[in-house]
Short mmCIF file of C-alpha atoms and ligand atoms in Angstrom, two decimals:
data_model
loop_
_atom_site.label_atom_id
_atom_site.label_comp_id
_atom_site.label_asym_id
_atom_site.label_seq_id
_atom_site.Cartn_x
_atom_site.Cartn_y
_atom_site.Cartn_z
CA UNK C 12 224.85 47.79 143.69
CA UNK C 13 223.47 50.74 141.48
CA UNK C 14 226.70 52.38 139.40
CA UNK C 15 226.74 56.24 140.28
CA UNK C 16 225.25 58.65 138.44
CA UNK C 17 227.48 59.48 135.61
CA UNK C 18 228.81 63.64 136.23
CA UNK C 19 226.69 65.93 133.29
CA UNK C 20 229.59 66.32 130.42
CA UNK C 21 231.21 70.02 130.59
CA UNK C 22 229.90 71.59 126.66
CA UNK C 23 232.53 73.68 124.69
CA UNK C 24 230.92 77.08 125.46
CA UNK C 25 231.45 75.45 129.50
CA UNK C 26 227.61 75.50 130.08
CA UNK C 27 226.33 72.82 132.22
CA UNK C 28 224.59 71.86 135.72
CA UNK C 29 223.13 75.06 137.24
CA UNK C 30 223.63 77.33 134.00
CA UNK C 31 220.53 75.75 132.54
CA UNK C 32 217.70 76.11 133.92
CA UNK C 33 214.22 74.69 133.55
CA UNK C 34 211.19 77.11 133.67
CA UNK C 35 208.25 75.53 134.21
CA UNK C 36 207.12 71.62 133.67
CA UNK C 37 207.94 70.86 130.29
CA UNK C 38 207.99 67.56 127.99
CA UNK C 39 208.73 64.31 130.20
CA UNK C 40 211.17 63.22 127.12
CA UNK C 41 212.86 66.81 127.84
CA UNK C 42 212.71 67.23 131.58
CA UNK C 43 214.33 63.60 131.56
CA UNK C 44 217.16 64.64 129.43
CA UNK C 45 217.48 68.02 130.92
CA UNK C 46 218.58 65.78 134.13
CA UNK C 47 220.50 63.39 132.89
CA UNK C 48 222.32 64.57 129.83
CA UNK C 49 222.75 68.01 130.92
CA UNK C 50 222.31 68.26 134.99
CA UNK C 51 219.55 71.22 134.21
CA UNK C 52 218.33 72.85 137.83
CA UNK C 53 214.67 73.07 137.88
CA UNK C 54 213.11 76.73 138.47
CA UNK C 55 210.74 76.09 142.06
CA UNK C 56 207.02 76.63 141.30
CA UNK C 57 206.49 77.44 144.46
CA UNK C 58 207.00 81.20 145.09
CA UNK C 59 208.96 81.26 148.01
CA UNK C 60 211.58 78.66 146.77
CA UNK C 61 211.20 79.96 143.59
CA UNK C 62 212.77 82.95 144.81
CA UNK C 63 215.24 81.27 147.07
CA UNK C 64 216.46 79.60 143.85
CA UNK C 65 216.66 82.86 142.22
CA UNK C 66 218.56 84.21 144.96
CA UNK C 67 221.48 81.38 144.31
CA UNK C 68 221.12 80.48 141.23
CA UNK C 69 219.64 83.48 139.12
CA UNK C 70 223.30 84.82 138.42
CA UNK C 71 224.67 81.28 136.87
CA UNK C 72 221.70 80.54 134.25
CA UNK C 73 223.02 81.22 131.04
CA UNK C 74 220.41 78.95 129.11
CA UNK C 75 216.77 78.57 129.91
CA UNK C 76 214.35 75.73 128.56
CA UNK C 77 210.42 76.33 128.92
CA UNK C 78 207.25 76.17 126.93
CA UNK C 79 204.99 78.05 125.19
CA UNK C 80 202.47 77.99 128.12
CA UNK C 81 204.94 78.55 131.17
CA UNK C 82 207.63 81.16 129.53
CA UNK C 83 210.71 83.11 130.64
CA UNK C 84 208.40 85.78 131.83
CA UNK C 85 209.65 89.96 132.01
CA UNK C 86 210.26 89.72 136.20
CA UNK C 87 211.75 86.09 135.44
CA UNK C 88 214.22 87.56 132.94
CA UNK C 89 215.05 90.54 134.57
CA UNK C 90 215.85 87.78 137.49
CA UNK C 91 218.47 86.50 135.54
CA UNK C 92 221.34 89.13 134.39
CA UNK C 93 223.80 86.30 132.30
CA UNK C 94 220.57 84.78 130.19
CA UNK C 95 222.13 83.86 126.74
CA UNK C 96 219.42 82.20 125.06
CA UNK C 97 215.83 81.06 125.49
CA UNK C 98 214.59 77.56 124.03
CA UNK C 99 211.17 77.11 123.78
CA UNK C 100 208.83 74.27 123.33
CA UNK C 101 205.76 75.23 121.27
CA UNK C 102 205.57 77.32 118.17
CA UNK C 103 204.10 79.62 119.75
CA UNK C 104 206.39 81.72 122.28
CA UNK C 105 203.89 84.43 123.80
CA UNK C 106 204.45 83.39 127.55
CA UNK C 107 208.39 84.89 126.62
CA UNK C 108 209.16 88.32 126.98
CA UNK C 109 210.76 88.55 123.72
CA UNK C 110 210.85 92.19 123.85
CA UNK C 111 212.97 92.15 126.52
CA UNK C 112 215.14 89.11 124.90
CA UNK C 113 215.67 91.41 122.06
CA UNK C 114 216.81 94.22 123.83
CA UNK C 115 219.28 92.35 125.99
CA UNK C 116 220.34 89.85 122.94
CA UNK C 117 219.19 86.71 124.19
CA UNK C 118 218.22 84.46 121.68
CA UNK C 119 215.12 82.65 121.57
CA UNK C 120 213.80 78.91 119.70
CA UNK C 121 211.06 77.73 119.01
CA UNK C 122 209.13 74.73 117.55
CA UNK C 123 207.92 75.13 114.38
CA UNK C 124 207.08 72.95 111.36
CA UNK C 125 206.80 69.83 113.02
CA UNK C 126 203.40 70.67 114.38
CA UNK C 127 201.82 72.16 111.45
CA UNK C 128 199.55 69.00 110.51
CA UNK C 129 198.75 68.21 113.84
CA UNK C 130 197.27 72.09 114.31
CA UNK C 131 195.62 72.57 111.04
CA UNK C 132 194.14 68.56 111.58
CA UNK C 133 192.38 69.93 114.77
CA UNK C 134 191.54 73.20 113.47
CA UNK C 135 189.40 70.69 110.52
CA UNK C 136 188.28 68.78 113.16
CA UNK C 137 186.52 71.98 114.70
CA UNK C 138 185.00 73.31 111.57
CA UNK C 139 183.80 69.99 110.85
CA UNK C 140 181.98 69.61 114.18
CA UNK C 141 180.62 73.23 114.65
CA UNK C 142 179.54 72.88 111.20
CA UNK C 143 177.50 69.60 111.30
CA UNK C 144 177.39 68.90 115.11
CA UNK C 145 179.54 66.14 115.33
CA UNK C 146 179.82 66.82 119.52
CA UNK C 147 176.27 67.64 119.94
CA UNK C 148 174.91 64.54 118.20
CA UNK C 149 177.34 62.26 120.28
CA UNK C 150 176.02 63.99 122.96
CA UNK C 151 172.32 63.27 121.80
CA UNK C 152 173.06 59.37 121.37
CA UNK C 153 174.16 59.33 125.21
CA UNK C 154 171.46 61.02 126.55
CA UNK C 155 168.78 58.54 125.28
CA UNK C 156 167.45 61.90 122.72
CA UNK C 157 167.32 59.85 119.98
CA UNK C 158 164.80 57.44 120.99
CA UNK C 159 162.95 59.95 122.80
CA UNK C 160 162.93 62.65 121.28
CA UNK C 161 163.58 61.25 117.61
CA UNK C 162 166.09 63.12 114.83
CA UNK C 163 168.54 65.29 115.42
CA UNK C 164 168.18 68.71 114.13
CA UNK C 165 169.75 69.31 110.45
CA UNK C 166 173.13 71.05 110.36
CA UNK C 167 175.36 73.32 108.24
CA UNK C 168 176.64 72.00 105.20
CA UNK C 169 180.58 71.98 105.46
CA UNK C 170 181.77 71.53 101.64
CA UNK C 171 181.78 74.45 99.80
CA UNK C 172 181.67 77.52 102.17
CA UNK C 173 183.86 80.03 101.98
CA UNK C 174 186.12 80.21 104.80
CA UNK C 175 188.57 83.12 105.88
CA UNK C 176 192.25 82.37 107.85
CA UNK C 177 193.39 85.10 110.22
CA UNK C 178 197.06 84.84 110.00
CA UNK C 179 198.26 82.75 106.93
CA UNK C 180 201.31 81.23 108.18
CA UNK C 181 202.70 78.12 107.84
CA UNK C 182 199.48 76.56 110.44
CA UNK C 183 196.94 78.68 108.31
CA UNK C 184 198.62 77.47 104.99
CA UNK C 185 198.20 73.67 105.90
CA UNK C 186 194.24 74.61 106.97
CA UNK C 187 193.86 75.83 104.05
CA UNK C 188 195.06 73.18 101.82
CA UNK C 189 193.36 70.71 104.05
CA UNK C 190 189.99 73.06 103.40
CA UNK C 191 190.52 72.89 99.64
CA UNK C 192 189.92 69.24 99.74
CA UNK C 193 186.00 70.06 100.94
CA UNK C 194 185.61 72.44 98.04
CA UNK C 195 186.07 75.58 100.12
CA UNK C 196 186.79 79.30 98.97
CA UNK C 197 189.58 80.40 100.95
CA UNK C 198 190.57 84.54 102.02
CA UNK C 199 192.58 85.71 103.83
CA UNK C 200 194.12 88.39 106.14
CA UNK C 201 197.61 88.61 107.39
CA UNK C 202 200.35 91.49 108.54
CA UNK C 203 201.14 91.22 105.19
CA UNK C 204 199.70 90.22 101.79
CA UNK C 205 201.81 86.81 101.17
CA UNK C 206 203.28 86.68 97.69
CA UNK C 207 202.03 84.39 95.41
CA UNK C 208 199.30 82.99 97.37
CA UNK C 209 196.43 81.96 94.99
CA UNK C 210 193.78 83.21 98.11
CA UNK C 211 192.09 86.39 97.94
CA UNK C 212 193.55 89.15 100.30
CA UNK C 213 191.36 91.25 102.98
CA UNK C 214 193.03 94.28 103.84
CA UNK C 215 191.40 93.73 107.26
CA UNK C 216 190.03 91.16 110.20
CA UNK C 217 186.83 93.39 109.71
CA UNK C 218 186.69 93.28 106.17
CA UNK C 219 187.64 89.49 106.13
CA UNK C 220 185.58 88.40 108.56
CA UNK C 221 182.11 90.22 106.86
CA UNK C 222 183.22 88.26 103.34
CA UNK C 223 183.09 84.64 104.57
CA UNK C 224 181.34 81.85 106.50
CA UNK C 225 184.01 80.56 108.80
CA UNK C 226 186.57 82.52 110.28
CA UNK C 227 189.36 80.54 111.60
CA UNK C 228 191.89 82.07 113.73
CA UNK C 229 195.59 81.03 113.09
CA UNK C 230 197.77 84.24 113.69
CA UNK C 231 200.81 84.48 116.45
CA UNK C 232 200.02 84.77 119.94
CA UNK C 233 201.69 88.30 121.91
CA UNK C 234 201.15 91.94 122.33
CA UNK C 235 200.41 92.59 118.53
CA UNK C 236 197.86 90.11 118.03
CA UNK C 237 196.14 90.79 121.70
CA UNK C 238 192.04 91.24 120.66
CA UNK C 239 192.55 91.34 116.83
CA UNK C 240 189.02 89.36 116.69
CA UNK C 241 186.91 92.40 119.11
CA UNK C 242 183.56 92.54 118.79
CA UNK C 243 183.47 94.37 115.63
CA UNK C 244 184.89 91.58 114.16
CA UNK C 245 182.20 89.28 115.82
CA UNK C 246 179.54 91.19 114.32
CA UNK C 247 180.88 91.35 110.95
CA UNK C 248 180.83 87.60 111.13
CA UNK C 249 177.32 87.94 111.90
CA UNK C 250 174.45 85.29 113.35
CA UNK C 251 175.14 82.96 110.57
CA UNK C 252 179.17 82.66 111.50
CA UNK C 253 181.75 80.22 113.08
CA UNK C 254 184.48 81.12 114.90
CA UNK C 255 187.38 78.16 115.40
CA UNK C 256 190.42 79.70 117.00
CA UNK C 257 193.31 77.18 117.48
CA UNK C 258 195.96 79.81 117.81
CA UNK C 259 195.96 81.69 121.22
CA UNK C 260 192.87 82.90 123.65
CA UNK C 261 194.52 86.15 123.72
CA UNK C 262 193.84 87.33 119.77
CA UNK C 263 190.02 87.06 120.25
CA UNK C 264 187.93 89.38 122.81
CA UNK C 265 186.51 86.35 124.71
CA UNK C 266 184.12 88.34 127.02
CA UNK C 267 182.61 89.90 123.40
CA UNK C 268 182.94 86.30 122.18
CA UNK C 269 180.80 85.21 124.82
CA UNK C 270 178.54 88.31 124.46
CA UNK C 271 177.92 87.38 120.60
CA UNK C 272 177.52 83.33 121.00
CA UNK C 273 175.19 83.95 124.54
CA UNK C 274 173.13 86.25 122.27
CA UNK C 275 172.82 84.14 118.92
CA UNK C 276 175.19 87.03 117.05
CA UNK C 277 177.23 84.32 116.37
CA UNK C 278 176.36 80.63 114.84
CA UNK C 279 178.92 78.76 116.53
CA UNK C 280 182.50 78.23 117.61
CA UNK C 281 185.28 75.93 117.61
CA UNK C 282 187.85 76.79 120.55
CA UNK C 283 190.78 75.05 121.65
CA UNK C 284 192.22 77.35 123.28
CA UNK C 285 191.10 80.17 125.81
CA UNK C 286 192.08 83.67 127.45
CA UNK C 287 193.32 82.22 130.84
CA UNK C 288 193.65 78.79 130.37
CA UNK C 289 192.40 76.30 131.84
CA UNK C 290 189.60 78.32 132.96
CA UNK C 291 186.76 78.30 130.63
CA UNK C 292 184.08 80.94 131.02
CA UNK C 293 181.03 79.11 132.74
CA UNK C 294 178.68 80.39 130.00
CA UNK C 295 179.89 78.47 127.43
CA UNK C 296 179.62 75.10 128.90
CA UNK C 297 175.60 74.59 128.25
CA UNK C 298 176.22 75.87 124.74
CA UNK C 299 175.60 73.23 122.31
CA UNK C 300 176.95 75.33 118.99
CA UNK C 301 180.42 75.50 120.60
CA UNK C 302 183.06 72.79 120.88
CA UNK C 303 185.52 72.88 123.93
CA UNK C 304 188.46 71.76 123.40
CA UNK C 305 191.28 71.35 126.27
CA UNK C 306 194.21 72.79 124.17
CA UNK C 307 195.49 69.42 122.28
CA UNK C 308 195.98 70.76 118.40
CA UNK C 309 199.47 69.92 118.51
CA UNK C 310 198.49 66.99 121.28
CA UNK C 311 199.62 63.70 119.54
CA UNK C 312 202.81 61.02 120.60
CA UNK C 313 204.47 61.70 116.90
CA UNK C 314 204.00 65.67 116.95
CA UNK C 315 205.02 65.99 120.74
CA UNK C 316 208.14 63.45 120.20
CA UNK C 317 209.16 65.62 116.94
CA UNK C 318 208.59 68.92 119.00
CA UNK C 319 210.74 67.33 122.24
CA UNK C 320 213.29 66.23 119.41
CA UNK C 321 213.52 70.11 118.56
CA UNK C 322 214.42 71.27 121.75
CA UNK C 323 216.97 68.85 122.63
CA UNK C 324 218.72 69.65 118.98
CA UNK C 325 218.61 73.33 119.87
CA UNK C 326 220.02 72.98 123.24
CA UNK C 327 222.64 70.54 121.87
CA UNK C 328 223.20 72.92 118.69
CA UNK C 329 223.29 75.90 121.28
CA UNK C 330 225.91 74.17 123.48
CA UNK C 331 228.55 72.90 121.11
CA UNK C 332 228.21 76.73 118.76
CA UNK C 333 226.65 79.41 120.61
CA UNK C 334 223.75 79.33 117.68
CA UNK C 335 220.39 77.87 117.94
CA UNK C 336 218.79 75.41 115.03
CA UNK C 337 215.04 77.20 114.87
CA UNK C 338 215.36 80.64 115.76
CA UNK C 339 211.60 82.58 115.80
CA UNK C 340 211.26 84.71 113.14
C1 8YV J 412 201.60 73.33 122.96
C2 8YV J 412 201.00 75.23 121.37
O1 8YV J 412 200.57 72.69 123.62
O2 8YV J 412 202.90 75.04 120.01
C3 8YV J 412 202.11 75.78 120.57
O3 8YV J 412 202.19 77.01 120.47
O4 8YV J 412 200.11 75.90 121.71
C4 8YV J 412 200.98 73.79 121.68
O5 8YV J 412 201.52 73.07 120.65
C5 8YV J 412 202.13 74.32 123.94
O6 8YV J 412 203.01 75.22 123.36
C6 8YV J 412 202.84 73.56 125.03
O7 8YV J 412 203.47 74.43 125.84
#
């Protein structure tokens, strides 16, 4: 005879069952827990029972657990008048109104840190393979090219270029230490110039972007980031530039993206991620100088067990003393 199902345990701030709610299909290691240690509801996706769920439960959710691809949305938020706090898996938190969050005073976590090697390790991966056609090749092998068609065309030379990170945060910080191994020059541009760093400062995307080899994209998702890397940017780049963009689809103009690499103003590119994922534009597909990737930087068991690990401590943190651990900042 199976032993009921023990009863969620009541938290000191009294939040439990229906005042956390799950936005979205997260983690399996959180979803579990958000069941059985803390009797989370689970928002519908399904619009109709989405808002029938809204409708009875919208007033009760005090806490809300999501990811950085499905967020607490504005209409979601505005859905739900007693939100206290937002807890986000991902380091990047874009799909959240945080505007909103702000102005109300909900408080919002994210994920950071534990995925930096994981996202700066792709992000290498991509400049290595644009670079010296690691994809392509394989591809080559496969298709029988080598015997009938004999070498494979010569490359790029990887070691040594100099290489410019848009956004120097703590992902762009561990791409460029990685990128110092390979004897690489590294620039930079950034909201603002970061103190002490031994990499030379570009007071602009533009300006960065027409001083280097390989521009790799690494700065915050959101509304102040939205098509930082326009065409303009593209050009300065020029026919003998990479792109690799690892941080969001939304800080690069993918239609002039598209535009440049269709019409050879652009070398190459490294994407893993995309403008309205996972939708990739149709044009890119036969392109041989651009890797694909399906959005796995921070994609392996350790990083995703560390970043499920994060959430759980906030929500536990947030339960038992109204604070949460890793605040965005
Ligand atoms: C996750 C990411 O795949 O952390 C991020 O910002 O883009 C990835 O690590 C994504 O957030 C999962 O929702």
């Amino acid at each position: 005879m199976s032993s009921p199902a023990a009863a969620p345990a009541a938290s000191p701030a009294g939040i439990t069952g229906t005042n956390i709610l799950q936005v979205g299909p997260v983690n399996p290691v959180v979803s579990a827990a958000l069941v059985e240690e803390f009797g989370a509801t689970r928002l519908p996706d399904d619009a109709p029972a989405r808002q029938a769920h809204l409708d009875e439960h919208g007033d009760a959710v005090r806490v809300a657990v999501c990811s950085g691809r499905f967020g607490v949305d504005a209409d979601l938020m505005a859905r739900l008048p007693h939100l206290e706090a937002v807890i986000s898996f991902g380091v990047g938190y874009d799909s959240t109104d945080v505007a909103q969050a702000e102005r109300r005073g909900i408080t919002v976590s994210n994920t950071p840190d534990v995925l930096n090697d994981c996202v700066a390790d792709t992000a290498l991966a991509l400049y290595l393979d644009v670079l010296r056609r690691t994809s392509a090749s394989d591809r080559y092998v496969r298709a029988g090219s080598w015997e009938t068609e004999g070498n494979f065309p010569l490359t790029t030379r990887a070691t040594g270029r100099t290489v410019g990170i848009l956004g120097l945060g703590r992902i762009g910080q561990a791409i460029a230490t990685r990128l110092e191994g390979f004897g690489c020059t590294i620039e930079y541009h950034n909201r603002h110039e970061v103190e002490g760093s031994p990499y030379r400062y570009r007071s602009s995307p533009q300006e960065l972007a027409s001083s280097v080899d390989v521009l790799i994209v690494a700065a915050t998702g959101g509304p102040s980031t939205r098509g930082l890397v326009d065409a303009t940017v593209l050009d300065a780049l020029g026919p003998q530039g990479h792109l690799i963009n690892i941080s969001r689809g939304t800080v690069v103009d993918q239609e002039a993206l598209v535009d440049a690499l269709v019409n050879g103003r652009l070398a190459g590119a490294g994407l893993d991620v995309f403008a309205d994922e996972p939708h990739v534009p149709q044009e890119l597909l036969g392109l041989d100088q651009v890797v694909l990737l399906p959005h796995v930087a921070s994609g392996t068991h350790e990083t995703r067990a560390d970043m499920a690990a994060l959430v759980l401590e906030n929500l536990r943190s947030y339960l038992a003393t109204g604070t949460l651990t890793t605040p965005i900042r």
